[in-house]
GROMACS .gro file of C-alpha atoms in nm:
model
  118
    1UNK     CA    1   0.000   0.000   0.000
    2UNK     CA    2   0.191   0.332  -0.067
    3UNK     CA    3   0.154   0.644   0.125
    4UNK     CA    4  -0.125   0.808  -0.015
    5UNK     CA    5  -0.389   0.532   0.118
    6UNK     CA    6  -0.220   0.492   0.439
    7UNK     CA    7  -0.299   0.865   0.482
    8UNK     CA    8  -0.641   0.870   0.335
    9UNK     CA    9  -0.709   0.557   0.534
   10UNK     CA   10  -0.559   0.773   0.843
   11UNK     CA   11  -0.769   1.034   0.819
   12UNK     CA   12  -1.066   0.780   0.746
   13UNK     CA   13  -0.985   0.708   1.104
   14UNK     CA   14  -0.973   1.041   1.283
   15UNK     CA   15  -1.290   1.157   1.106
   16UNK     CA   16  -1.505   0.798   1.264
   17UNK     CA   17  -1.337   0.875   1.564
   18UNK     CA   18  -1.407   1.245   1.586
   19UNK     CA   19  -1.813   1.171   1.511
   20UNK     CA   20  -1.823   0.859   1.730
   21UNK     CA   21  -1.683   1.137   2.000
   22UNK     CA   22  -1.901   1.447   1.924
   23UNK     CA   23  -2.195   1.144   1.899
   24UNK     CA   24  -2.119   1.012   2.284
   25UNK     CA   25  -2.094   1.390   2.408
   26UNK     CA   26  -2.408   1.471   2.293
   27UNK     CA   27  -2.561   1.154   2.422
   28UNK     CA   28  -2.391   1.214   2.772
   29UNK     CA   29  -2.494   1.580   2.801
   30UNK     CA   30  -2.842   1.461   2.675
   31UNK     CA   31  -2.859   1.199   2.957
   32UNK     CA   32  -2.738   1.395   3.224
   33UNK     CA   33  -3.018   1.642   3.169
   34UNK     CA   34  -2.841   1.942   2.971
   35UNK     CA   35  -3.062   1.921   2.714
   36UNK     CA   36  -3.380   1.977   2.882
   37UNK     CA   37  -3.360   2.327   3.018
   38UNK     CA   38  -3.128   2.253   3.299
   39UNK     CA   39  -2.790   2.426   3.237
   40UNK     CA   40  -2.463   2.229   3.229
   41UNK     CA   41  -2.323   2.410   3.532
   42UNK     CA   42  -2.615   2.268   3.711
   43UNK     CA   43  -2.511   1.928   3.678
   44UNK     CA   44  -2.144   2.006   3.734
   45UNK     CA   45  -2.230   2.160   4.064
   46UNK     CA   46  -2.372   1.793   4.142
   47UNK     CA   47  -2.020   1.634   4.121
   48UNK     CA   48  -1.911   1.498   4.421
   49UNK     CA   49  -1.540   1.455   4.505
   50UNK     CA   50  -1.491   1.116   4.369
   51UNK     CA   51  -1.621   1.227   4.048
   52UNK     CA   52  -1.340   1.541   4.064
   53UNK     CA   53  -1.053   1.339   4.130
   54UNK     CA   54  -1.101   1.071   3.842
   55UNK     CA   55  -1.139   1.369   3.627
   56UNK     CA   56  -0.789   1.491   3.767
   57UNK     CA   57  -0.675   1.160   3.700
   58UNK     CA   58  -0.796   1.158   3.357
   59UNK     CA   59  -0.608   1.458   3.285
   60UNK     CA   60  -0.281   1.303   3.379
   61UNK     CA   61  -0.332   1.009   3.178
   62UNK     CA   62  -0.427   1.261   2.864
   63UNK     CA   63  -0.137   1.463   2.935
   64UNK     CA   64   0.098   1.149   2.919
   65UNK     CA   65  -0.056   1.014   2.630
   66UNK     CA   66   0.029   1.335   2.441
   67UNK     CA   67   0.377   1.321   2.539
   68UNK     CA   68   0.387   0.973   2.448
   69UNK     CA   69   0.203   1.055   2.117
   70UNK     CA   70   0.469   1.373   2.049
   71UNK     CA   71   0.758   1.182   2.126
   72UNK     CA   72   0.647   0.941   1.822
   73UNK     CA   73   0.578   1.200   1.607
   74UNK     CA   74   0.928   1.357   1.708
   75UNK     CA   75   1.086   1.031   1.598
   76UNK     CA   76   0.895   0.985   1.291
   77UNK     CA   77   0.950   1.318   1.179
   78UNK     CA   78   1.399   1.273   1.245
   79UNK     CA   79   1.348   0.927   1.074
   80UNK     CA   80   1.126   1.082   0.750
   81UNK     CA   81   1.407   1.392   0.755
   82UNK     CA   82   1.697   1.140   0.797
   83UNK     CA   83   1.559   0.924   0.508
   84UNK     CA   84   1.440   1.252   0.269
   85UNK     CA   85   1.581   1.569   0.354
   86UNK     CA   86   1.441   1.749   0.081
   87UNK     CA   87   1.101   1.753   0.227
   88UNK     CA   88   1.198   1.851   0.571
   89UNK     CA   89   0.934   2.142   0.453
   90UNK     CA   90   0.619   1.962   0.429
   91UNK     CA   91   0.736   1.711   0.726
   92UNK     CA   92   0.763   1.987   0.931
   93UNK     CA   93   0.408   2.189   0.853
   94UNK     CA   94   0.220   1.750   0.910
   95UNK     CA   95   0.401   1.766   1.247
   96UNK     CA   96   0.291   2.088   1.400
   97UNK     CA   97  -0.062   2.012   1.290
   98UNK     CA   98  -0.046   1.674   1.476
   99UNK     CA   99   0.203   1.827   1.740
  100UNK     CA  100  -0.138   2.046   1.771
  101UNK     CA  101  -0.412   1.809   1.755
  102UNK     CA  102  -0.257   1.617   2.048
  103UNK     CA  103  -0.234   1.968   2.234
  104UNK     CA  104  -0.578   2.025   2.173
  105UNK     CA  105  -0.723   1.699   2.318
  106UNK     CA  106  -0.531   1.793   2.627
  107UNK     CA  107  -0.636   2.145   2.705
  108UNK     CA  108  -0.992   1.997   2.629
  109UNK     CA  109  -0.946   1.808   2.936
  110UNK     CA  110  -0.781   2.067   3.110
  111UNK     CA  111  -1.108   2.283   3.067
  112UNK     CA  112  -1.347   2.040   3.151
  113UNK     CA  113  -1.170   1.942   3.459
  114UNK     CA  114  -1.082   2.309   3.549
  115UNK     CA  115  -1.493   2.319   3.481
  116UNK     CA  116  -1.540   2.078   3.752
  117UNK     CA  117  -1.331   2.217   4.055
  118UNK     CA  118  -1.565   2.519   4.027
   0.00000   0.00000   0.00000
């Protein structure tokens, strides 16, 4: 398979994973009431301290799987460089946008946690 279908199968991927996400939010915020009139802080106020520290916990593990996920990327962008230096370029523009993406899912957490602790 050359590299053009790996990617396109890739980003296959991401985009069945990003619905299958945005789908179970809206199901969880539906269930939990948000939907109905009651505000989300409402049912954040409800969260007992259990509830808080998983969340806490579940930032950690986020924040370790992005620097888990980085490193790769680091190494798979030195390898692609090592093996084509001519396009260090376009390697370089892939890898912030993924360097990004991983970001992104953390501060996510970090806001809904931070959302929480209220």
């Amino acid at each position: 398979m050359d590299n053009t279908k790996k990617l396109k199968n890739l980003f296959t991927i991401i985009y069945i994973l990003f619905i299958v996400s945005l789908l179970i939010s809206i199901v969880s915020l539906k269930a939990l009431g948000a939907g109905e009139g009651e505000g989300i802080t409402n049912w954040l106020s409800n969260i007992n301290i259990s509830q808080k520290a998983l969340g806490t916990i579940g930032l950690g593990f986020a924040a370790g799987g992005a620097a888990l996920g980085i490193g790769i990327l680091g190494r798979a962008l030195l390898e692609g460089i090592y093996r084509n230096p001519q396009t260090t370029g376009a390697m370089l523009v892939w890898f912030f946008v993924a360097f990004a993406l991983a970001e992104a899912q953390v501060l996510y957490v970090l806001f809904i946690v931070l959302a929480m602790l209220k």
